[in-house]
Coordinates of C-alpha atoms in Angstrom, one line a residue:
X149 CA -82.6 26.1 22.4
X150 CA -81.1 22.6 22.9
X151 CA -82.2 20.6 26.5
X152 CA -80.0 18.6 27.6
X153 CA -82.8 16.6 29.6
X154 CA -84.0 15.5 26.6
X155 CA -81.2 13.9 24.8
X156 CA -81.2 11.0 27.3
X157 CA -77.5 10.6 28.2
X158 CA -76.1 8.2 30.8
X159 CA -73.5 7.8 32.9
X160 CA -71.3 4.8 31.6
X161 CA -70.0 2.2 33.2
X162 CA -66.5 2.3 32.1
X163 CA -65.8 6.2 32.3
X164 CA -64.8 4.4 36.3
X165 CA -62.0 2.8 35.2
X166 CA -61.3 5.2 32.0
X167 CA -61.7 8.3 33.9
X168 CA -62.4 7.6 37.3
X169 CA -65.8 9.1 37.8
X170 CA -69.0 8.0 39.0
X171 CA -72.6 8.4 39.6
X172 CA -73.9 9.9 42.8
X173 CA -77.6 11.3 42.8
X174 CA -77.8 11.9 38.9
X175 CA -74.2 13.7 38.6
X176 CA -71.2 12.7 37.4
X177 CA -68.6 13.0 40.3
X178 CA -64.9 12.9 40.2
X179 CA -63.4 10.6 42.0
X180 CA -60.0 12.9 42.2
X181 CA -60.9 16.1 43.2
X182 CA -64.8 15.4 43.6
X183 CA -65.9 18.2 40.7
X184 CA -68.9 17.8 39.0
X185 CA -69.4 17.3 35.0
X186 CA -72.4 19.3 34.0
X187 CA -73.4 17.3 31.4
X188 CA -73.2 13.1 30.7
X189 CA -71.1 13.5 27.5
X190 CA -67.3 11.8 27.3
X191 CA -65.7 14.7 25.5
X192 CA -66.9 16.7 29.0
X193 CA -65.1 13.8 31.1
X194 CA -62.4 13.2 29.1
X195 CA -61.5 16.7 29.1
X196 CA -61.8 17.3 32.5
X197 CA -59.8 14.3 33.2
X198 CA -56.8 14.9 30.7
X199 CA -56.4 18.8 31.5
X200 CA -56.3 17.4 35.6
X201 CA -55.5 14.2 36.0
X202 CA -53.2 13.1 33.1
X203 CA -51.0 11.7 35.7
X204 CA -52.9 8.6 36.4
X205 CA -52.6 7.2 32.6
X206 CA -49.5 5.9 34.0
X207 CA -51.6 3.3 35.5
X208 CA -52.9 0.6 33.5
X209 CA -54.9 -3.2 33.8
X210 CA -54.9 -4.0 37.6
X211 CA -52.8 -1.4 39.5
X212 CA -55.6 0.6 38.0
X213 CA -58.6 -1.2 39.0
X214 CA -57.3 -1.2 42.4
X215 CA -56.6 2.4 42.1
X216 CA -60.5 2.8 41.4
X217 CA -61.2 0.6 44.3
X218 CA -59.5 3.5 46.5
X219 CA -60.6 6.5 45.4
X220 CA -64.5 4.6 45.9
X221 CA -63.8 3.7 49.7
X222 CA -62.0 7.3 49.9
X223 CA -65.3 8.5 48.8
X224 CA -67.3 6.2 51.1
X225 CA -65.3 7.1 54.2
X226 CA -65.5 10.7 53.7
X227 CA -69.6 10.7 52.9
X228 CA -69.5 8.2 56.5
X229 CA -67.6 10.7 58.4
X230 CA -70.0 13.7 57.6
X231 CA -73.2 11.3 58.1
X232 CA -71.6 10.7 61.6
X233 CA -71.4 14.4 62.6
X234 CA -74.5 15.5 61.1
X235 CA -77.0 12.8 61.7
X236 CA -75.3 9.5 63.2
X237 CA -78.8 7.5 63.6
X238 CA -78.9 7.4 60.0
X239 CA -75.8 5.8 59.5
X240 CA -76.3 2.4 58.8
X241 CA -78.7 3.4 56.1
X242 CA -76.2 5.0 54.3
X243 CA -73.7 2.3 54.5
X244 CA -76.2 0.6 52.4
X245 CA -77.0 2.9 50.1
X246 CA -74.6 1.9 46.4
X247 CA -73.1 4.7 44.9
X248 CA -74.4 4.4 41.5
X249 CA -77.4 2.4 39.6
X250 CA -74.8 0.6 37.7
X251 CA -73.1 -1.1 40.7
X252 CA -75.3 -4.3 41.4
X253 CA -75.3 -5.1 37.8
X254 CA -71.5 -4.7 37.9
X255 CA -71.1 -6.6 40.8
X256 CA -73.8 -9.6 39.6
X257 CA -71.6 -9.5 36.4
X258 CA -68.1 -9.5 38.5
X259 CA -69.3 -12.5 40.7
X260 CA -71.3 -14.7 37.4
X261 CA -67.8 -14.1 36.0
X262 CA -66.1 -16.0 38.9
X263 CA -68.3 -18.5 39.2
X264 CA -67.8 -19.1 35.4
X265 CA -63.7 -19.1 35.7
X266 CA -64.2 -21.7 39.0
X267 CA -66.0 -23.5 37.1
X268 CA -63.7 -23.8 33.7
X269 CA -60.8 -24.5 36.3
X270 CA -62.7 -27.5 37.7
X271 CA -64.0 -28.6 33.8
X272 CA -60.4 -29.6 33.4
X273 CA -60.1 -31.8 35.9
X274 CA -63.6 -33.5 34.9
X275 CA -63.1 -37.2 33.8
X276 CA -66.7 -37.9 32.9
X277 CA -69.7 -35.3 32.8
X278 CA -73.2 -35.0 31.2
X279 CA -75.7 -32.2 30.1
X280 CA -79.0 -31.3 31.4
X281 CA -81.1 -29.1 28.3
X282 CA -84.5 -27.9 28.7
X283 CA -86.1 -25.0 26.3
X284 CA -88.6 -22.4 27.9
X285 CA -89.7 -18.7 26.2
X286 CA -89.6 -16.0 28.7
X287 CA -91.8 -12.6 28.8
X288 CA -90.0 -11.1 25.4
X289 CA -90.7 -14.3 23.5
X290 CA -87.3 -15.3 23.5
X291 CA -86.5 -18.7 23.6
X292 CA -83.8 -19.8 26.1
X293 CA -81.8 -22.9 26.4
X294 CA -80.6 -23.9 30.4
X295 CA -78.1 -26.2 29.8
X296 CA -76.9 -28.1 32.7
X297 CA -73.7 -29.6 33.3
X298 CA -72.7 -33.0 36.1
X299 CA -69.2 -33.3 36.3
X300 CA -67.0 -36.2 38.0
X301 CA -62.8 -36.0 38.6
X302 CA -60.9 -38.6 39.5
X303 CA -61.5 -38.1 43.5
X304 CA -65.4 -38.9 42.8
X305 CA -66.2 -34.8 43.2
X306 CA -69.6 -34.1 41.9
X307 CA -70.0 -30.7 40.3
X308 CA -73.5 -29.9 39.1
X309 CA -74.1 -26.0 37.9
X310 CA -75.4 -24.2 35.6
X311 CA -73.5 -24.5 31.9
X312 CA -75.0 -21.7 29.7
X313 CA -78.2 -19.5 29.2
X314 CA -78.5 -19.3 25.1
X315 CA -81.1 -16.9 23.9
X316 CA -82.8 -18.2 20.5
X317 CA -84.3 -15.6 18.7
X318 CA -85.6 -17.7 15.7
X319 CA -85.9 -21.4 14.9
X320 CA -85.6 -23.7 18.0
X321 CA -85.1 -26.8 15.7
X322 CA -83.0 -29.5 16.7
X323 CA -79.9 -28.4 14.9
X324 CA -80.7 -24.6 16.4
X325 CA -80.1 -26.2 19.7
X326 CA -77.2 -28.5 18.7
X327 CA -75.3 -25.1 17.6
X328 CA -76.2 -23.5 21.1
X329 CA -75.4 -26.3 23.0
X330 CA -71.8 -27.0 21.1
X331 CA -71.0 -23.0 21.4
X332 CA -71.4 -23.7 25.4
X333 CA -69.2 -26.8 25.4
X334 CA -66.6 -25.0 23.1
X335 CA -66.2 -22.0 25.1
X336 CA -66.2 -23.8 28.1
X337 CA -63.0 -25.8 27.1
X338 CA -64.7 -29.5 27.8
X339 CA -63.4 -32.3 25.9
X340 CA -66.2 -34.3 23.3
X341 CA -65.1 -37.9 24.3
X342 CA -65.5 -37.3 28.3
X343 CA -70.0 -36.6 27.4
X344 CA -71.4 -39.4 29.2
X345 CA -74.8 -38.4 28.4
X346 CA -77.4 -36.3 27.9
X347 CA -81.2 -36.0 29.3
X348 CA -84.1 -34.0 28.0
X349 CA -87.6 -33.1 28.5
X350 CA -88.7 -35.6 25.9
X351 CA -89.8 -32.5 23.6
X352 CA -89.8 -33.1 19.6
X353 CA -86.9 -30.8 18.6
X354 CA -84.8 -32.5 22.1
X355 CA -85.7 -36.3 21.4
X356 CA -86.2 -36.9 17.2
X357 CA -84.5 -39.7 15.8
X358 CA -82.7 -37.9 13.0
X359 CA -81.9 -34.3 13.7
X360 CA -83.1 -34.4 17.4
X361 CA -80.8 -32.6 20.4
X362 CA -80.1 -36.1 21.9
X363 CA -79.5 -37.9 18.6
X364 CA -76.9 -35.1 17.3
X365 CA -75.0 -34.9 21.0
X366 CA -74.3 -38.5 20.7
X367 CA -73.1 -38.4 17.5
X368 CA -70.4 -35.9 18.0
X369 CA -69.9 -37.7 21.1
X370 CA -68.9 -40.8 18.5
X371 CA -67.4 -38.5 16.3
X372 CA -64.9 -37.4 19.1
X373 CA -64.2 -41.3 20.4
X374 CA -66.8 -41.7 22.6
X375 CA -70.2 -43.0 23.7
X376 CA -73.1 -41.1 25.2
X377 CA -76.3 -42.1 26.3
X378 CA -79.8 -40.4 25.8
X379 CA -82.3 -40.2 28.6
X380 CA -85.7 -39.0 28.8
X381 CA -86.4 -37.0 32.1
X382 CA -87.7 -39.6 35.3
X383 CA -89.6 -36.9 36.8
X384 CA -91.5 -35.7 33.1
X385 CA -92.0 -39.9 32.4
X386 CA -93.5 -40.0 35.6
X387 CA -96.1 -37.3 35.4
X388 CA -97.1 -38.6 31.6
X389 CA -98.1 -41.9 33.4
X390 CA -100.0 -40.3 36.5
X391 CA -102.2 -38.8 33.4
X392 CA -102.7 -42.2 32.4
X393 CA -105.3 -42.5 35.2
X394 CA -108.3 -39.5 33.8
X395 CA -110.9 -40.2 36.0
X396 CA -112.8 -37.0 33.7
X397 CA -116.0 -38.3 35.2
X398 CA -114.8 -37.2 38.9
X399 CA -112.1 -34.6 38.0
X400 CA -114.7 -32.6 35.9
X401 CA -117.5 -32.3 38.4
X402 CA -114.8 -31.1 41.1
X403 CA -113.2 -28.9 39.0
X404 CA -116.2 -27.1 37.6
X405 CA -117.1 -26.6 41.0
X406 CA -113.8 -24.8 42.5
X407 CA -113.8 -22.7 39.5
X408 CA -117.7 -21.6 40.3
X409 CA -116.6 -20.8 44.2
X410 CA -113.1 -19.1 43.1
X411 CA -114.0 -17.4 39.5
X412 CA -116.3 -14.9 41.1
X413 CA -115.0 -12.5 43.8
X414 CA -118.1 -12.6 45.8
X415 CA -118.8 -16.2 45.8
X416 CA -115.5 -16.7 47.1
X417 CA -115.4 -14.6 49.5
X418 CA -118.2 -15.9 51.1
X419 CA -117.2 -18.7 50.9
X420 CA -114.2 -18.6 52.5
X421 CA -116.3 -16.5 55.5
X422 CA -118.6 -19.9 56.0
X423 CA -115.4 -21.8 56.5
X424 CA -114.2 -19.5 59.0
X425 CA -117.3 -19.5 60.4
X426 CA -118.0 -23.5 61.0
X427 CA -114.2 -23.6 61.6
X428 CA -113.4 -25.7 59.0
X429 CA -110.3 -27.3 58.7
X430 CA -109.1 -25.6 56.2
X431 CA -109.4 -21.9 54.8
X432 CA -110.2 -22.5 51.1
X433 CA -110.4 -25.1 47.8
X434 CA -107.3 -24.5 45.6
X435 CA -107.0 -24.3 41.6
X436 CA -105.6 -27.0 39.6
X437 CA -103.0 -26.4 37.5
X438 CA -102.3 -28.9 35.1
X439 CA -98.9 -28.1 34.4
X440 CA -97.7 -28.2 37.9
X441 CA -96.9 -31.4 38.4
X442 CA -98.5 -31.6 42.3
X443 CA -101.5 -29.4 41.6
X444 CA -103.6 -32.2 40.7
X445 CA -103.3 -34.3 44.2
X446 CA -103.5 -31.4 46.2
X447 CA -106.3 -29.7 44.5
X448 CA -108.3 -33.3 45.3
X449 CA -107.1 -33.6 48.6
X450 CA -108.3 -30.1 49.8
X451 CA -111.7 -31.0 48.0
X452 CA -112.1 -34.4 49.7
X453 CA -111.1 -32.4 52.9
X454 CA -114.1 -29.9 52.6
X455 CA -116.6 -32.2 50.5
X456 CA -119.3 -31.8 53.2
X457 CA -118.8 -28.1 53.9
X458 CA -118.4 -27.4 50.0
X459 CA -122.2 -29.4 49.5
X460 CA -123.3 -27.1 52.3
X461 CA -122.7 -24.1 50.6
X462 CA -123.7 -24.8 47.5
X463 CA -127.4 -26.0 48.8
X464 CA -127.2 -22.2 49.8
X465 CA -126.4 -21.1 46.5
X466 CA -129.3 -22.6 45.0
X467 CA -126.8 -25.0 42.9
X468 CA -126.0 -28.1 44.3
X469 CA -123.6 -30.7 43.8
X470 CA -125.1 -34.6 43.3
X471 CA -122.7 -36.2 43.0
X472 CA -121.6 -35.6 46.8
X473 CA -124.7 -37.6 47.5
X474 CA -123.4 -40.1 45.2
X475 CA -121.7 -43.2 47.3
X476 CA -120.0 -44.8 44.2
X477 CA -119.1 -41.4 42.7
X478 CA -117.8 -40.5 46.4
X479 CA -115.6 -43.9 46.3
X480 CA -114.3 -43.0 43.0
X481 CA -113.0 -40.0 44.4
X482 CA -111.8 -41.3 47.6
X483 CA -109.7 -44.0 45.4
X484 CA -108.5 -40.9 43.0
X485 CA -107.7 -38.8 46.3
X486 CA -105.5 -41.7 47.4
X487 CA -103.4 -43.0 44.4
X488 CA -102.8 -39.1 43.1
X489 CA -101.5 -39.0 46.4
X490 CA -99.1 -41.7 46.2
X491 CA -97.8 -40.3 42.8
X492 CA -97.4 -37.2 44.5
X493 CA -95.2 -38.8 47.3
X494 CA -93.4 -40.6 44.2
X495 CA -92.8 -37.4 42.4
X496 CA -91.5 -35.5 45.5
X497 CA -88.6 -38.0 46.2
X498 CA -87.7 -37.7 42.4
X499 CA -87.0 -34.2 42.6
X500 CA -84.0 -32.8 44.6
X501 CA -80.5 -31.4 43.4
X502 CA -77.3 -33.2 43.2
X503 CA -79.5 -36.8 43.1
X504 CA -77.6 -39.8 41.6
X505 CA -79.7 -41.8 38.6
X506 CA -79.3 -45.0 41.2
X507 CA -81.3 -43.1 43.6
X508 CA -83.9 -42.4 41.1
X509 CA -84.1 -45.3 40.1
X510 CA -84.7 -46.9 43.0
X511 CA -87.6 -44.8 43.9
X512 CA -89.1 -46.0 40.5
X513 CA -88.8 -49.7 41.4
X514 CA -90.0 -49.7 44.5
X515 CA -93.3 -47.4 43.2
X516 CA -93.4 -50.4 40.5
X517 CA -93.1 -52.9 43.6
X518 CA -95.9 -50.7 45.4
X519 CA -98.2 -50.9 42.4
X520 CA -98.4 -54.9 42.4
X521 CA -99.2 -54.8 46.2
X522 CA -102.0 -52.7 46.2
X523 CA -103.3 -54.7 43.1
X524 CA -103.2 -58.1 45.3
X525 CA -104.9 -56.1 48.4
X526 CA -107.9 -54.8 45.9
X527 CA -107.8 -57.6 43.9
X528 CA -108.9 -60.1 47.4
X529 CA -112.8 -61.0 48.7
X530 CA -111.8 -59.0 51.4
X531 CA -110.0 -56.1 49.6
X532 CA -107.8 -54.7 52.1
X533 CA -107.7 -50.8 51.7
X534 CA -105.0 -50.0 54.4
X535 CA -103.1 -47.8 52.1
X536 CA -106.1 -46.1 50.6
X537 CA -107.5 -43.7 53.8
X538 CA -109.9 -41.4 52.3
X539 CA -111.4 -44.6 50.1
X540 CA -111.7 -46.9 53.4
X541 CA -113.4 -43.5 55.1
X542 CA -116.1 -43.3 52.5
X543 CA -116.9 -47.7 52.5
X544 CA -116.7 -46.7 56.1
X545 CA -119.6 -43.7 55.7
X546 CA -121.5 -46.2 53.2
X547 CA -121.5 -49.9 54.7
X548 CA -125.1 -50.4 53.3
X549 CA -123.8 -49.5 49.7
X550 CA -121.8 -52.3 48.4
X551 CA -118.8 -50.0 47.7
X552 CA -116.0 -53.2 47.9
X553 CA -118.1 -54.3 44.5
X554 CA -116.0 -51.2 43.1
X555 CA -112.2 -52.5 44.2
X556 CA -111.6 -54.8 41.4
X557 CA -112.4 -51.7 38.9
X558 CA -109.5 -50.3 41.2
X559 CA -107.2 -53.1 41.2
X560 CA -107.5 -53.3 37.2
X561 CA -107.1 -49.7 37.2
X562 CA -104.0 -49.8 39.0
X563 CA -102.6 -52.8 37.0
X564 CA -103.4 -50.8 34.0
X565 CA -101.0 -47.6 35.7
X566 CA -98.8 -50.3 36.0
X567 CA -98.2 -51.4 32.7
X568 CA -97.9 -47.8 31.5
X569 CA -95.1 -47.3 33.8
X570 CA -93.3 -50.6 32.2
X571 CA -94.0 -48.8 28.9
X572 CA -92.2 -45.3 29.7
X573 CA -88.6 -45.9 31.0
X574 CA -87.1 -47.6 28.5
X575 CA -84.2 -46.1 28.4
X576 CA -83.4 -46.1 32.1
X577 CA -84.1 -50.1 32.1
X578 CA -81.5 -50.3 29.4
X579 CA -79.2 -49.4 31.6
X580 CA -80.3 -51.1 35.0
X581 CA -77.2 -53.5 34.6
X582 CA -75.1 -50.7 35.2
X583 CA -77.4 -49.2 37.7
X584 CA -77.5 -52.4 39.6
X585 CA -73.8 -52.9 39.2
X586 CA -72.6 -49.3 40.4
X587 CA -75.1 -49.4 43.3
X588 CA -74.8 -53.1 44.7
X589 CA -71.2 -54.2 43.5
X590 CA -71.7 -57.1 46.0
X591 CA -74.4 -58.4 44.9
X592 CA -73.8 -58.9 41.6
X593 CA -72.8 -62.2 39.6
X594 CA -69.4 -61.9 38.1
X595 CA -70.5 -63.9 35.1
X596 CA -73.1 -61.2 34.3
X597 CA -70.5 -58.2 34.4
X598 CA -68.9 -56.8 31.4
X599 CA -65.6 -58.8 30.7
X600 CA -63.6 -55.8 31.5
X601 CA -64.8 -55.5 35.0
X602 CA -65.1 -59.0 35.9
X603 CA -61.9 -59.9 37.3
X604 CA -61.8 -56.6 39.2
X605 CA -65.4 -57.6 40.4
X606 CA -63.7 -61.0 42.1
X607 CA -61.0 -59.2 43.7
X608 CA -64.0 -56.9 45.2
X609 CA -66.2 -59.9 46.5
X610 CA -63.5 -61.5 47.9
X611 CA -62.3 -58.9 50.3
X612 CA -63.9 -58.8 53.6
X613 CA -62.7 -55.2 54.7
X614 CA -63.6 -53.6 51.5
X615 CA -67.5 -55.4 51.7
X616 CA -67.8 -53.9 55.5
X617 CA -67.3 -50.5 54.1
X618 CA -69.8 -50.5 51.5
X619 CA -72.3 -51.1 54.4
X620 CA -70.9 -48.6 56.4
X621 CA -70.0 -45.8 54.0
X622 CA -72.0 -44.0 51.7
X623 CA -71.8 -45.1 47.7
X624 CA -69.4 -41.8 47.1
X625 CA -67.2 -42.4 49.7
X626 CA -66.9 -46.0 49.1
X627 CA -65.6 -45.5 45.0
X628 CA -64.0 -42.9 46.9
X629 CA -61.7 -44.8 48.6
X630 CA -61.0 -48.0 46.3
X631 CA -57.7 -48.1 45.1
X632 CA -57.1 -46.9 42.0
X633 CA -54.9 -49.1 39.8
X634 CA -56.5 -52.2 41.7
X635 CA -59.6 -51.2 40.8
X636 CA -59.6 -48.8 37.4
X637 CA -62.8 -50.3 35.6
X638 CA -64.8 -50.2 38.4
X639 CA -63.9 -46.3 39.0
X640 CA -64.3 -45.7 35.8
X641 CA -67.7 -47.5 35.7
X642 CA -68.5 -45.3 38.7
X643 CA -67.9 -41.9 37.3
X644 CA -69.8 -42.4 34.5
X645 CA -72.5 -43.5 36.7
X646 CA -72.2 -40.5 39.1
X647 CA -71.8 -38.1 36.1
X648 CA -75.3 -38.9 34.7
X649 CA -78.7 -36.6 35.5
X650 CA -81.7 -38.4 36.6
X651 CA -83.8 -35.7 35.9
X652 CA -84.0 -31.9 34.6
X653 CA -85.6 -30.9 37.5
X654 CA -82.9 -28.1 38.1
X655 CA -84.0 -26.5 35.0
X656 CA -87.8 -25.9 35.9
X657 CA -86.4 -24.5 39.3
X658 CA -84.1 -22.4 37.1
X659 CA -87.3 -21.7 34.7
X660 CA -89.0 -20.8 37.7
X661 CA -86.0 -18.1 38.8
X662 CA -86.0 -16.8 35.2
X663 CA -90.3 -16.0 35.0
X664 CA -89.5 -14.2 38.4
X665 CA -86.5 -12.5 37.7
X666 CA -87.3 -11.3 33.9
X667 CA -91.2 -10.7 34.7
X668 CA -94.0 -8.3 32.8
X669 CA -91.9 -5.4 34.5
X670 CA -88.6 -5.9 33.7
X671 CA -89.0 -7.7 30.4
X672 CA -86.2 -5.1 29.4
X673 CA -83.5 -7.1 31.3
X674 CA -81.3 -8.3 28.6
X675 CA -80.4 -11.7 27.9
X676 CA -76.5 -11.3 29.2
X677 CA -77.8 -9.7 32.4
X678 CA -80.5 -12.4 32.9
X679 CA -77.4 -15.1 32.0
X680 CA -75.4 -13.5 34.6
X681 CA -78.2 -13.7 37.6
X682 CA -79.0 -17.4 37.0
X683 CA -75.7 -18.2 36.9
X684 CA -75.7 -16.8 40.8
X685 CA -79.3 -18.0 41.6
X686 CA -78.4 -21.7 41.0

């Protein structure tokens, strides 16, 4: 005999709108005259609905949606009413309670639909705007492409959202991602010329010189009449030169030792009950991961922090730790501790939404400027190691041990971070003319602008009332409000500046949204759905 049970039908989606039924509790429910269809078959529905309800095909597009929309709240206010009589304290759980398993994915696929038609209405207003691509693989070994999108119109509006989610299911070469990226750009209406730039994570297949991402975006930019710039992400640049600084003769010995107290269940755990029981400061060491880009500071810091109560406990273990007894070894990691921390401090003001490359920038300078006075302060007969706390605690804990000996090492240590930082951001210094110009109008020489915005630049310096609002207003505001046929170039100048990224920090949040979103349970969610929830989630 045939089961039904088996066969594995479902109630779909558009039988609403086709036939208006729905789901309730695994049956499929007029919404008419509220019969039930035995069976989850469309010749079942469709009969039912033609021999009874012919009368609605009358209805068509939106006067029928909205006739849908009625019956539902029909439906919900009679299933309200009975909860009221019968049991009225559950009555707010029933309010909340969607009528079929279909619903939220309709409604996330209703409201990523807005957000995408809000956002093609706003593209065409866009004088200037620049992509953001970074390439992960999720659970399913998909490969998918976040591409970003920073958009100026002419009232110096910033728009930064989410372009596209394309799915790669072979080949993520260079020219694999051009095609996915132009498909976005295409279907999203947005003109070629108006690509300002476009910034990466500096991978291979994003960066190569012939048939990378970068190099085939400004091409067709060229192609199309205009000029784009590549970038290389400040945030990825900067964590490539805080590697720069190994240290493998400290980081090994701390990190083989928080992997002996967390690998093993037991050890741990007593562990962290001879921290609770001295009271220590803190509760427990923490892994490093060396792909987060903070893990590495704050995996030292909590060591440091508990260095006397972690040599404590592993004198009880029968396997203890030298190197704690070590003064030198101690001030290397004091000095580690401290400049990890400062990269850390550097790496947290890079990150942020809706950041302009100016203020990025800046942040980068005055780390550079940062760098040369902590040389000079190490570099003296006195080294002066204000700004390096946990390395003036340990010369502190050692004065017999000639520990300053050691703050030259540090000083040409530093210098040497220093000169890999002037190595990475090329590509951001070629541009600090027009950094320096869009942030400090005022303080730039008219003789050094570009000819086009030199007379514009005079007229700007020369008047009083438009110089007190730079200092009072923020930069935004202050483009904002220049005149526009006065001053064209230097809006113009201005967009560009305001359309650029900084960073593609907004894709490893988005990354981050994705891995917890599509995770080892739900690595059925397909890639339309998953589309459709970042699209919301950013």
């Amino acid at each position: 005999r045939r089961k039904v049970d088996s066969e594995g039908r479902r109630f779909q989606d558009r039988w609403k709108v086709e036939y208006f039924f729905t789901e309730i509790e695994n049956h499929c429910v007029c919404l008419i005259c509220q019969e039930t269809v035995a069976v989850y078959k469309e010749f079942n529905v469709k009969r039912h609905y033609q021999s009874r309800h012919s009368t609605y095909d009358k209805l068509t597009g939106h006067d029928r949606s909205e006739k849908l929309k009625q019956l539902e709240a029909v439906l919900i206010e009679c299933v309200m009413k009975m909860v009221e009589n019968i049991c009225p304290e559950k009555k707010q759980e029933f309010a909340n309670i969607c009528l079929a398993r279909n619903t939220v994915a309709r409604r996330i696929e209703e409201i990523s639909s807005d957000i995408k038609r809000q956002l093609t209405s706003k593209g065409v207003d866009f004088d200037f705007f620049s992509i953001a691509c970074d390439e992960s693989t999720d659970l399913s070994d998909t490969a998918q492409l976040l591409i970003f999108m920073r958009g100026v119109d002419d009232e110096m509006n910033v728009t930064e959202e989410l372009l596209d989610l394309q799915s790669l299911t072979d080949q993520t070469r260079g020219k694999d991602l051009f095609v996915s990226v132009s498909s976005a750009i295409d279907d999203m209406k947005l003109p070629w010329n108006k690509v300002t730039g476009i910034i990466t994570d500096g991978a291979p297949a994003m960066v190569g010189e012939r048939s990378g991402l970068s190099t085939l975006i400004c091409n067709k930019v060229i192609e199309e009449g205009g000029k784009a710039i590549k970038l290389h992400c400040i945030i990825h640049q900067q964590v490539l030169c805080a590697k720069h600084l190994k240290y493998d003769h400290v980081m090994k010995p701390v990190l083989k030792t928080i992997n002996f107290i967390r690998s093993k269940a037991l050890c741990h755990r007593q562990f962290k009950q001879f921290l609770l029981d001295i009271q220590a400061e803190y509760e427990d060491v923490l892994y490093h991961n060396d792909v987060r880009w903070l893990s590495r500071g704050s995996a030292l810091q909590r060591f440091y922090s508990l260095r006397k109560e972690i040599g404590e406990f592993l004198e009880t273990k029968g396997q203890p730790m030298r190197e704690l007894s070590d003064p030198i070894w101690l001030a290397d990691l004091g000095f580690l501790v401290d400049i990890t921390k400062h990269l850390n401090v550097l790496n947290t003001s890079l990150q942020g939404k809706d950041a302009a490359v100016n203020q990025l920038y800046s942040h980068l300078k005055a780390f550079g400027t940062k760098l040369q006075l902590f040389i000079r302060q190490l570099s003296q007969t006195q080294p002066n190691t204000i700004h390096f706390s946990a390395l003036q605690e340990i010369m502190n804990s050692f004065p017999q041990d000639n520990i300053s000996a050691q703050t030259s090492r540090y000083a040409a240590d530093i210098a040497s971070l220093a000169g890999e930082f002037k190595r990475h951001f090329q590509d951001f210094a070629a541009i600090e003319k027009e950094i320096s110009l869009f942030s400090s109008p005022f303080s730039v020489d008219p003789d050094d602008a570009p000819d086009q915005l030199q007379l514009e630049l005079i007229e700007l310096h020369c008047d009083s009332e438009l110089r007190s609002r730079h200092q009072q207003l923020s930069l935004v505001n202050f483009y904002r409000q220049l005149d526009k046929s006065r001053f064209q170039e230097i809006r113009t100048l201005a967009k560009k500046m305001l359309s650029l990224f900084g960073s593609t920090c907004m894709c490893e949040k988005t990354f981050s949204a994705m891995n917890f979103n599509k995770n080892r349970v739900r690595t059925r969610l397909s890639d339309s759905h998953l589309r459709d929830i970042l699209r919301i989630t950013t």
